[in-house]
Coordinates of C-alpha atoms in Angstrom, one line a residue:
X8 CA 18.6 -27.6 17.2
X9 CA 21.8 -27.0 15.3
X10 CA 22.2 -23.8 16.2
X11 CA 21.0 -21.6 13.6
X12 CA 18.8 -18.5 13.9
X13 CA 15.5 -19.4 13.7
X14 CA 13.6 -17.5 10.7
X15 CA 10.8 -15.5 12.1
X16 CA 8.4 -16.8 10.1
X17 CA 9.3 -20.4 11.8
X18 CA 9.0 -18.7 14.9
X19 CA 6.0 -17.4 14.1
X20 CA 4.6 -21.1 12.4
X21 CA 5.2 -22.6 15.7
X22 CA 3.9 -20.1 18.0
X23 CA 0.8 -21.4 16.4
X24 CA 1.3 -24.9 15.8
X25 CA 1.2 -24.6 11.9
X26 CA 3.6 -27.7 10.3
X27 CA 6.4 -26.5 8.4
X28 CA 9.0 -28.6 5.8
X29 CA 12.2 -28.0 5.8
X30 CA 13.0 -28.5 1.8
X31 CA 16.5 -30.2 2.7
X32 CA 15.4 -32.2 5.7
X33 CA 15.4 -35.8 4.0
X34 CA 13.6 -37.3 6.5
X35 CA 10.2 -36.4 5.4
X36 CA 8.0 -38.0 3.0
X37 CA 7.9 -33.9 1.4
X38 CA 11.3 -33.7 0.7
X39 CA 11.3 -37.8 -0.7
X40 CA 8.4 -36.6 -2.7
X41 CA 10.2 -33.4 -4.2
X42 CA 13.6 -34.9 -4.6
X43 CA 11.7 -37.7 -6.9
X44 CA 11.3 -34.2 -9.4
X45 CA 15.0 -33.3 -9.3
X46 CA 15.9 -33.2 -12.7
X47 CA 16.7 -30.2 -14.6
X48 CA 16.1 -30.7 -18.7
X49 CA 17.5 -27.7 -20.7
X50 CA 17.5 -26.9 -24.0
X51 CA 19.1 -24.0 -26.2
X52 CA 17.1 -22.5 -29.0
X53 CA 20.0 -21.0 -31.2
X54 CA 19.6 -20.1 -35.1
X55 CA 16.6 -17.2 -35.1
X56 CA 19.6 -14.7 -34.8
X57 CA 18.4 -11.2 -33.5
X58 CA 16.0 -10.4 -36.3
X59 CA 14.2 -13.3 -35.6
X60 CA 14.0 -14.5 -39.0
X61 CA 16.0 -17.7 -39.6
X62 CA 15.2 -21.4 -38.7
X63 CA 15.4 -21.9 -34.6
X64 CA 16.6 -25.4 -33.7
X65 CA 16.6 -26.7 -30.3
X66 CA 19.8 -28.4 -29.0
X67 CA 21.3 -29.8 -25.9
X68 CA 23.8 -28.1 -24.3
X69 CA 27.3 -29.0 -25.0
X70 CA 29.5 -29.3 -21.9
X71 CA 32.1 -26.5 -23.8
X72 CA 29.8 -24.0 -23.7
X73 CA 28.1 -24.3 -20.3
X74 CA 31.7 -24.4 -19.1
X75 CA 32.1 -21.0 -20.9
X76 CA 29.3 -19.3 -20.1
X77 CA 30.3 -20.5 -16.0
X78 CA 33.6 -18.6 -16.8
X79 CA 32.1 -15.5 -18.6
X80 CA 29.6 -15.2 -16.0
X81 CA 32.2 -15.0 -13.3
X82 CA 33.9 -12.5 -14.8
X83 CA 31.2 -9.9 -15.9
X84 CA 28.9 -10.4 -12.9
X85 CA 30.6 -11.5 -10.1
X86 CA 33.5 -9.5 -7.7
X87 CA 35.8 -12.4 -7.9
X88 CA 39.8 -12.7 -8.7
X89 CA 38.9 -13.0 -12.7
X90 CA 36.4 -10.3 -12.2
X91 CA 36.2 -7.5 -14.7
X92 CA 33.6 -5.5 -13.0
X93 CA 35.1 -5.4 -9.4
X94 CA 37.7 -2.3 -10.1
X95 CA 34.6 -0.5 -11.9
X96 CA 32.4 -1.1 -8.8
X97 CA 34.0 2.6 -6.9
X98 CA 35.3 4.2 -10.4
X99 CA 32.1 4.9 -12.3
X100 CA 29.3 7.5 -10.7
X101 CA 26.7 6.0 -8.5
X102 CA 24.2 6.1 -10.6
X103 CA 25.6 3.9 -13.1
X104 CA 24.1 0.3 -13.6
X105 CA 25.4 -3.0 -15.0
X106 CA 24.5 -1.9 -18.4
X107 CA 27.0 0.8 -17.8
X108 CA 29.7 -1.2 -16.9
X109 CA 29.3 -3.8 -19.3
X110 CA 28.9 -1.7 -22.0
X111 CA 32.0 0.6 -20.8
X112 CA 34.2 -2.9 -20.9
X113 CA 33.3 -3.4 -24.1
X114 CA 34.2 0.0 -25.9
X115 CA 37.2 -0.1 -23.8
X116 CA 38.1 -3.9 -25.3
X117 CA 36.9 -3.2 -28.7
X118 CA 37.0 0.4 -29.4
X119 CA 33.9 1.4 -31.9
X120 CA 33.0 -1.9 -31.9
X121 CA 29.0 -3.4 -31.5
X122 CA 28.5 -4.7 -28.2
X123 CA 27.4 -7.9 -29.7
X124 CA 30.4 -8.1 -31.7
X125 CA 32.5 -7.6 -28.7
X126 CA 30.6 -10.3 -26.9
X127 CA 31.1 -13.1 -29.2
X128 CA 34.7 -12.1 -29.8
X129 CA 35.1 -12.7 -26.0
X130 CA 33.0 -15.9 -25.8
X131 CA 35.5 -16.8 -28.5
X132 CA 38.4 -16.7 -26.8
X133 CA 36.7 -18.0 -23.5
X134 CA 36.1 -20.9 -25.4
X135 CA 39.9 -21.3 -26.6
X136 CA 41.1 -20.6 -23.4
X137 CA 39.0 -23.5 -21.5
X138 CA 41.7 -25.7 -24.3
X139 CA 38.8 -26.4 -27.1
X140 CA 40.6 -26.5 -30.4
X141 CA 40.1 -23.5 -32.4
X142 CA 38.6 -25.9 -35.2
X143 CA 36.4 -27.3 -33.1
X144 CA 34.7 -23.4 -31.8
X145 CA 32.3 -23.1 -34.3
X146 CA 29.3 -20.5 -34.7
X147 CA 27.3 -22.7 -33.2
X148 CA 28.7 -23.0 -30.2
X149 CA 29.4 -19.7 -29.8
X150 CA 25.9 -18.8 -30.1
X151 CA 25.3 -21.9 -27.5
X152 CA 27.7 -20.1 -25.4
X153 CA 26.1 -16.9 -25.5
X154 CA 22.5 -17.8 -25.3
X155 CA 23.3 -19.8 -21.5
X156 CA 25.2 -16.8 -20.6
X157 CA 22.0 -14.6 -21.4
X158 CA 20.4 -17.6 -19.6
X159 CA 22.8 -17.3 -16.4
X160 CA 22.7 -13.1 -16.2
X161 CA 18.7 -13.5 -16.4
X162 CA 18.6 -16.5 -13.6
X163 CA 21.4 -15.2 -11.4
X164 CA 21.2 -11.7 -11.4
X165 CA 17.7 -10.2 -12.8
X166 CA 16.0 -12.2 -11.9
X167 CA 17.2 -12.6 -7.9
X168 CA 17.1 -9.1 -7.8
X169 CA 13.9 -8.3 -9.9
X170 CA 15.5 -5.7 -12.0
X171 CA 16.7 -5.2 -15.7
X172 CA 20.2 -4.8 -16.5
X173 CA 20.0 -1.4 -16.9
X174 CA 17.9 -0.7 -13.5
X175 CA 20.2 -2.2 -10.7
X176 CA 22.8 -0.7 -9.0
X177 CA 26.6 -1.2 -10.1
X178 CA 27.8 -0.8 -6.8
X179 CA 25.0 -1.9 -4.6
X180 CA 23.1 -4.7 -5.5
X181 CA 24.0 -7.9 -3.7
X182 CA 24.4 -5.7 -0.6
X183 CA 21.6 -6.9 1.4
X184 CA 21.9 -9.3 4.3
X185 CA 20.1 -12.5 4.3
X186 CA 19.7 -14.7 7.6
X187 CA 21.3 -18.9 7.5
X188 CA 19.9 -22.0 7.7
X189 CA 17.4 -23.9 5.9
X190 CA 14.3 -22.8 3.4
X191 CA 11.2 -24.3 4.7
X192 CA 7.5 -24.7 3.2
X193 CA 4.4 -23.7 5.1
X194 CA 1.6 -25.7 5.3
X195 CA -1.1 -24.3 3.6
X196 CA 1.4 -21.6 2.4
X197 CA 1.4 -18.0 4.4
X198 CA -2.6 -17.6 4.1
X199 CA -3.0 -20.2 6.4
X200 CA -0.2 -18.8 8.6
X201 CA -2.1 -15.3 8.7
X202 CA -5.6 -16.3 8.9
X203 CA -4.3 -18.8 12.1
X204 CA -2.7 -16.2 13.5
X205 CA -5.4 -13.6 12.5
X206 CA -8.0 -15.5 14.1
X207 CA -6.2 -16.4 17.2
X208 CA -5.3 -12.6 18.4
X209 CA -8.1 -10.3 19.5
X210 CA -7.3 -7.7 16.3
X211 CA -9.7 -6.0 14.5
X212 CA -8.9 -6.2 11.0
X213 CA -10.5 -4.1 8.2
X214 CA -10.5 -5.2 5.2
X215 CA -12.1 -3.1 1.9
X216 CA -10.8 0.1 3.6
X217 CA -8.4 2.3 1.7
X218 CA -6.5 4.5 3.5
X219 CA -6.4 8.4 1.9
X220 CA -4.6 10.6 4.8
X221 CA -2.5 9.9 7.5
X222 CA -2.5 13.1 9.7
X223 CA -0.3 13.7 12.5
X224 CA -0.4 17.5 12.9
X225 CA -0.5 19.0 16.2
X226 CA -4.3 19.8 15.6
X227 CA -5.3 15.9 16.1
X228 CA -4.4 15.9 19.4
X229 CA -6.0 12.4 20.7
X230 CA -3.8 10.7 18.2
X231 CA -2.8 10.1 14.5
X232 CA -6.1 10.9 12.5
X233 CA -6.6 7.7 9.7
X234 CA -9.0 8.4 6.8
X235 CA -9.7 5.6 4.6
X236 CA -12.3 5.2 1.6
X237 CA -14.6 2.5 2.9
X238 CA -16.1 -0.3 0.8
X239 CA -19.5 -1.4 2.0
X240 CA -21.8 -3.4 -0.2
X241 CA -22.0 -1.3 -3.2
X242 CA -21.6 2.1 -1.8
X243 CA -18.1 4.0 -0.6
X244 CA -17.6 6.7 2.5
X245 CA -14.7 7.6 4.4
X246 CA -14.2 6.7 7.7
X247 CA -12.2 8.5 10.1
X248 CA -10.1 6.4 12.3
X249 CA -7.9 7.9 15.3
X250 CA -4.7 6.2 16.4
X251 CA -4.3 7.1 20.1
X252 CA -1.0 5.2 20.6
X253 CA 0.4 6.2 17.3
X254 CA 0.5 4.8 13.7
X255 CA 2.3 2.0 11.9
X256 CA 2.3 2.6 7.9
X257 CA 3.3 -1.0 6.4
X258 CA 2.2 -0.3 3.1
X259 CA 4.9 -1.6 0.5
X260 CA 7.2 1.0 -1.4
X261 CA 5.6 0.9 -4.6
X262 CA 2.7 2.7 -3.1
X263 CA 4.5 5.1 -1.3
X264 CA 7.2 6.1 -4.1
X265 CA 4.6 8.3 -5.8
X266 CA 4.6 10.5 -2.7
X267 CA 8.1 11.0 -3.2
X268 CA 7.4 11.8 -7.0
X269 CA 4.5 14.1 -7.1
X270 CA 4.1 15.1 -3.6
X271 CA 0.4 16.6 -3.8
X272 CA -0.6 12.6 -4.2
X273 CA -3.4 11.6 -1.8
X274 CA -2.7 8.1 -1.9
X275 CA -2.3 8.1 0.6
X276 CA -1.3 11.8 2.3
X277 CA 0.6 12.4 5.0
X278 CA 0.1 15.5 6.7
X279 CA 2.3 16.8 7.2
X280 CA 4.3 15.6 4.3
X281 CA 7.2 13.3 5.6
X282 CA 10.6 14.4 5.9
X283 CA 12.9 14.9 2.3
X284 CA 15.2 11.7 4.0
X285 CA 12.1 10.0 3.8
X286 CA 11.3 11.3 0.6
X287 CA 14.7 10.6 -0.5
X288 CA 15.0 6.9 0.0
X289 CA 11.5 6.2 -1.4
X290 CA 12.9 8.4 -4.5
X291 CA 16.1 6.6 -4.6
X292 CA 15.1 2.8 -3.9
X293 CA 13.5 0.9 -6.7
X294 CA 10.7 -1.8 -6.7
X295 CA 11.2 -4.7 -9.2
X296 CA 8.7 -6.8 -10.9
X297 CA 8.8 -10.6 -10.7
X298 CA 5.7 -12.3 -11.9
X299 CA 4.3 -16.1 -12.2
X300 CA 2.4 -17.6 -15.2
X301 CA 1.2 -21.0 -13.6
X302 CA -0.2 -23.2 -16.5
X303 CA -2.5 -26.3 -15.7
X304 CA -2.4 -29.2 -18.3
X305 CA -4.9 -31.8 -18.7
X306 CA -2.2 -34.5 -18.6
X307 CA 1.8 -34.8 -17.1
X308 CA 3.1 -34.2 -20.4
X309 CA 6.8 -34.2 -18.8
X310 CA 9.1 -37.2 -18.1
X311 CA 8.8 -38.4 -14.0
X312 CA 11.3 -37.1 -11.6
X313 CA 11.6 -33.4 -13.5
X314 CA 11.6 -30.7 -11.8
X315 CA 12.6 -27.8 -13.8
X316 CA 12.4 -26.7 -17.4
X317 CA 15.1 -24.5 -18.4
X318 CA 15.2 -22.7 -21.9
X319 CA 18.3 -20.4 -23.1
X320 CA 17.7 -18.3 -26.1
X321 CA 19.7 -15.6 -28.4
X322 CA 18.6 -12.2 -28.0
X323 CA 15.5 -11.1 -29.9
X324 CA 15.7 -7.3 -29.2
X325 CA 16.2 -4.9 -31.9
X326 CA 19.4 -3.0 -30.4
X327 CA 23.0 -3.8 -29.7
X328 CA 23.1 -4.9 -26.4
X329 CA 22.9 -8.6 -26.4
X330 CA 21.2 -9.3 -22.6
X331 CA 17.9 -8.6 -21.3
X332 CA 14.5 -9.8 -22.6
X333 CA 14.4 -13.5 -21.7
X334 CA 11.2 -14.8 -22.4
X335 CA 10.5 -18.0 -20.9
X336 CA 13.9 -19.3 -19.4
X337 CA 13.0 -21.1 -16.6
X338 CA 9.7 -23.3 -15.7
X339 CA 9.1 -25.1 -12.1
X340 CA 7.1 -28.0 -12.3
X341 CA 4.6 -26.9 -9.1
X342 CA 2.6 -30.3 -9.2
X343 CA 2.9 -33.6 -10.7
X344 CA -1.2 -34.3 -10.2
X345 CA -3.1 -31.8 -10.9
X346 CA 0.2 -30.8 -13.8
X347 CA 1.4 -27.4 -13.3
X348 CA 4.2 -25.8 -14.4
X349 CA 5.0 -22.4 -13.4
X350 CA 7.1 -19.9 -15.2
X351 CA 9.0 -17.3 -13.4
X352 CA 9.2 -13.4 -15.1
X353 CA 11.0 -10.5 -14.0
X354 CA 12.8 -7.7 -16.1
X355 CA 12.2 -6.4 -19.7
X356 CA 10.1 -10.2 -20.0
X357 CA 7.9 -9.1 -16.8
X358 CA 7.5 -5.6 -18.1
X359 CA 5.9 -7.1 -21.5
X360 CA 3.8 -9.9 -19.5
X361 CA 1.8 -7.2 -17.7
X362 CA 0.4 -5.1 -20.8
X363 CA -0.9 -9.0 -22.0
X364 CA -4.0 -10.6 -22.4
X365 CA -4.1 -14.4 -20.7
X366 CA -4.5 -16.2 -24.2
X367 CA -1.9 -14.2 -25.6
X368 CA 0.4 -15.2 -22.7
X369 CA -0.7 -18.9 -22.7
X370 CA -0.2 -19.2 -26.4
X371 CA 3.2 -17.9 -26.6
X372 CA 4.5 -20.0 -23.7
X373 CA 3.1 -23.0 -24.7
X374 CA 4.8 -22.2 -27.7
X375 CA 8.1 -21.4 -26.3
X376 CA 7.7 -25.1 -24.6
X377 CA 7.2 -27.2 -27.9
X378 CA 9.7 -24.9 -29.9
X379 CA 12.5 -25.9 -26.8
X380 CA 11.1 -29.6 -25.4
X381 CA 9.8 -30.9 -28.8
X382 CA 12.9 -30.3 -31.4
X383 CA 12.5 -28.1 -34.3
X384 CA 9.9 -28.9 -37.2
X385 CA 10.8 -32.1 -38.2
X386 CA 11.2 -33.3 -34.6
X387 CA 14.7 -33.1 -33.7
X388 CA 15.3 -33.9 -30.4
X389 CA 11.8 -35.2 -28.9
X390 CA 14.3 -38.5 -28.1
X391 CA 16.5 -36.7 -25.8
X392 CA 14.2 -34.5 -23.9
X393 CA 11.6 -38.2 -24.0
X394 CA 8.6 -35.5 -24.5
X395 CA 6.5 -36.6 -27.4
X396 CA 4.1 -34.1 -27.1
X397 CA 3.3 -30.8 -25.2
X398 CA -1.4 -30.7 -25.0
X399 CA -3.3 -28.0 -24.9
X400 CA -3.7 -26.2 -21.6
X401 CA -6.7 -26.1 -19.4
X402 CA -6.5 -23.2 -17.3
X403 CA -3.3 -20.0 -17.2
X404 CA -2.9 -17.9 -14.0
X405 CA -1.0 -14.8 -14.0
X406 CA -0.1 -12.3 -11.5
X407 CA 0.3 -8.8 -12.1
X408 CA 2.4 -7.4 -9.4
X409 CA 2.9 -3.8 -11.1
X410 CA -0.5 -3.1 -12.1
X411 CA -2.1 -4.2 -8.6
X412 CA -2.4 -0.9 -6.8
X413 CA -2.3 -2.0 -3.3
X414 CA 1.6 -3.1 -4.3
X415 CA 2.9 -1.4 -7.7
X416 CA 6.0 -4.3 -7.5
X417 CA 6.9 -7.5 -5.6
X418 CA 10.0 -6.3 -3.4
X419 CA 12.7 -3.6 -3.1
X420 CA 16.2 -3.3 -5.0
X421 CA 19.2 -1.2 -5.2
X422 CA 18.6 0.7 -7.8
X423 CA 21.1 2.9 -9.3
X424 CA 21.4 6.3 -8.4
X425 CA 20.8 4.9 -4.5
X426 CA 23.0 5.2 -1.5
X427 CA 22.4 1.6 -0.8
X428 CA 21.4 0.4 2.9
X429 CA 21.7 3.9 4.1
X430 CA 18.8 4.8 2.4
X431 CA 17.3 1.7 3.5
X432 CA 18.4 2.8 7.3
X433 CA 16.6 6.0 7.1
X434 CA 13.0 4.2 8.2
X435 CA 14.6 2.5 11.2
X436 CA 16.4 6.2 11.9
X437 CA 13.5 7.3 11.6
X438 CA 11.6 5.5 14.3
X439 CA 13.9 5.7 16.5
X440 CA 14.6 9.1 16.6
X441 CA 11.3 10.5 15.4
X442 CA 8.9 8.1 15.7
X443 CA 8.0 8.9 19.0
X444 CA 7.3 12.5 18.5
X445 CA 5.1 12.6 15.3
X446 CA 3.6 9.2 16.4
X447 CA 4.4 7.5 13.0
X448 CA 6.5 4.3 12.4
X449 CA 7.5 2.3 9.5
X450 CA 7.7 -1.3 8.6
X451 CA 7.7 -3.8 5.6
X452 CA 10.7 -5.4 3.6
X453 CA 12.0 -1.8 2.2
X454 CA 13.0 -0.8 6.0
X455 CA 14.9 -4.3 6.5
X456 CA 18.7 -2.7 7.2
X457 CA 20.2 -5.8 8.3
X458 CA 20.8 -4.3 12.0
X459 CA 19.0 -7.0 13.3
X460 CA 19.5 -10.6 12.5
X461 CA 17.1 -11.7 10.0
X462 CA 16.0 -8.5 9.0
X463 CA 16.9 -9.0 5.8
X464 CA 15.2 -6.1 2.4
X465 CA 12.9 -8.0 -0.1
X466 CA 12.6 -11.2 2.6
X467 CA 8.6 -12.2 4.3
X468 CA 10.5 -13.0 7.0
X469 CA 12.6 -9.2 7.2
X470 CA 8.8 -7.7 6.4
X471 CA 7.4 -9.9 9.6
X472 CA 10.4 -8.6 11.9
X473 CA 10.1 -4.6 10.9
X474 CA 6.3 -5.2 12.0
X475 CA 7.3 -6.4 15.4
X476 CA 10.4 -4.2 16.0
X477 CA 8.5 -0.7 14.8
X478 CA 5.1 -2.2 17.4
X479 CA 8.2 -2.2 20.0
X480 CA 9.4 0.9 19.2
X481 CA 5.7 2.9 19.7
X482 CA 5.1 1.0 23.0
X483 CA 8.8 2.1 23.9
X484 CA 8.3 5.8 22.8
X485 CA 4.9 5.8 24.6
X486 CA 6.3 4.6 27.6
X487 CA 8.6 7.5 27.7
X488 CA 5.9 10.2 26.4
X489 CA 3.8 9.1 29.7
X490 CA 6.9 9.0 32.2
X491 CA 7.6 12.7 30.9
X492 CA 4.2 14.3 31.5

């Protein structure tokens, strides 16, 4: 109505009358219901130092240091006017990351210096800069200060782009496109979406079957031969499957960078193996990690109207450079009745949740939550965050996005070393021009090149459109096969 591109996964919604929510519509009792839990309560857990040995307290955030860290975060992370990373962007090699740069900044600043030292040397003068007194910028707040910058560079940049530090791209992350307009929630979330959908279309969908070979040598002359490891009741066989038409290989990039990395895998193989530009982007291309630990409590243990937990912590890790490894920074509060929280973890914190038990990971967040929401041991704070107490949980979910084989990550990033949407431009290339003639196509988020609108890398809705636009593209390329023979 106003305008704006409709998402495809609207589209789609529509097409078969599932109800969707648009999160900023405030005409809707959703949106009155979720803007009843808009408050944010954060809390800074400052005083373990990096050894992890001294007596953690949990404060407020002053107003100074959030101010600070805004200012600091601007300038090492962002390509503003203050920016201190922009000119580096095109200087340093390709493959270096925002470790690299960081850590380059510093030596160049303070020369044989510790990183760490460096940062809280810069913090300080941030702070005097924003016109606080020297008297009045005091250890504490520069450790404030530093722990909601750790707190901003995990939020804003690992964990929107699903990557450590020392994974993403320098000079290409933040380069994909992303399409306007508002979010909106599905009803019944995407499964219902697909199984409407699924259940409305006359496809035949096969589930239990894993595919081993994709062959589309000139010996398989009916069509692309599919062989998949079928699942039946207890036993397994393979099946062979014949695409007449051609074949469309969706399968995320996590399970098709070990091709690129050992390329006598058969998991699956393509024969014959795929061109090196092929090969190339699934080498260069990375696939972050982002996982959820959704906790159910017997009771709401939080005060009404919160929506978000947020917790900013000093560095833990062993080494000199002070980001990375934020365990536990930022909770959603799902549901009100049943209570569920939800933390979010990507990066060096997503890496450590996978190799976990479930009671180990339940224990140390609940943890986490009465060290931040309930003051230190004698209670400090419990008055300003009005939590009392923090129960015993019921039940702990957690997905496992890298160790599920069937994805081996959660979406695609820039990571260093790539050439950045040209590598992601090499599957549409590909269809295009060679599609038609080995009867393969490609489609999922990590061939989302932004050349049409809304298809946007690492978005449902981008993954959606590549389906459609590559099931054009072998109808198109068929079309022309038959009107040359």
């Amino acid at each position: 109505p106003d305008g704006a591109l409709l998402n495809p996964m609207t589209a789609l919604a529509a097409r078969y009358e599932v109800p969707t929510t648009a999160r900023k519509d405030g005409n809707t009792p959703e949106f009155r219901r979720r803007k009843r839990r808009s408050e944010d309560i954060k809390r800074v857990v400052i005083g373990s130092g990096r050894s992890g040995d001294g007596a953690a307290q949990s404060v407020a955030p002053s107003r100074q240091a959030e101010n600070a860290s805004k200012m600091l975060y601007k300038q090492l992370c962002e390509s503003g006017r203050d920016s201190l990373i922009a000119p580096l962007k095109h200087s340093l090699p390709l493959e270096s990351t925002f470790k690299d740069c960081l850590v380059k900044i510093a030596k160049e600043e303070m020369p044989g210096k510790p990183v760490a030292e460096w940062l809280e040397e810069r913090v300080k003068k941030t702070l005097i800069a924003a016109g606080n007194p020297i008297k009045m910028v005091t250890q504490q707040l520069i450790a404030e200060t530093i722990a909601l910058l750790r707190y901003r560079v995990y939020w804003l940049l690992e964990n929107y782009e699903g990557c450590r530090l020392d994974q993403c791209s320098l000079r290409h992350t933040y380069s994909g496109t992303i399409l306007p307009g508002k979010n909106v929630d599905v009803a019944g979330g995407y499964g219902m979406l697909l199984q409407t959908a699924a259940t409305t279309l006359p496809i035949d969908i096969r589930c239990g079957h894993r595919v081993l070979s994709i062959d589309r040598s000139s010996s398989s002359e009916r069509g692309v031969v599919v062989v998949c490891a079928a699942k039946e009741g207890g036993s397994v066989s393979e099946k062979r499957f014949i695409a007449r038409l051609g074949c469309i290989v969706a399968l995320p990039l996590g399970v098709l960078q070990p091709i690129a990395s050992n390329p006598g895998v058969r998991d699956p193989a393509f024969v014959p193996p795929l061109p090196e530009a092929l090969m190339g982007a699934f080498d260069r291309l990375g696939m972050c990690l982002m996982d959820k630990i959704e906790i159910l409590f017997p009771s709401r243990w939080w005060p009404n109207g919160t929506g978000s937990l947020t917790i900013a912590t000093e560095s833990r890790i062993a080494d000199d450079f002070p980001f990375g490894d934020m365990p536990w920074a930022h909770w959603i509060v799902e549901e009100d009745d049943p209570p569920i929280l939800v933390c979010y973890a990507t990066g060096a914190f997503a890496e450590r949740i996978e190799t976990m038990a479930d009671e180990a990971i339940e224990w140390e967040g609940v943890e986490a939550l009465r060290l931040a929401f309930l003051g230190d041991r004698s209670g400090k704070g419990s008055n300003i965050t009005r939590i009392a107490s923090i129960p015993d949980p019921v039940k702990t979910h957690v997905t496992r996005w890298r160790s599920d084989p069937f994805a081996r990550g959660s979406w695609t990033f820039f990571k260093a070393g790539t050439r950045g949407i040209k590598d992601v431009r090499s599957f549409q290339k590909f269809n295009k021009e060679q599609g038609g003639e080995e009867r393969l196509f490609f489609a999922g988020e990590h061939t989302c090149d932004g050349s049409v609108d809304g298809l946007d890398i690492g978005t449902v809705h981008g993954a959606y459109l590549s389906g459609t636009l590559a099931a054009n593209e072998l109808l198109v390329q068929n079309r022309k096969n038959v009107a040359n023979t």
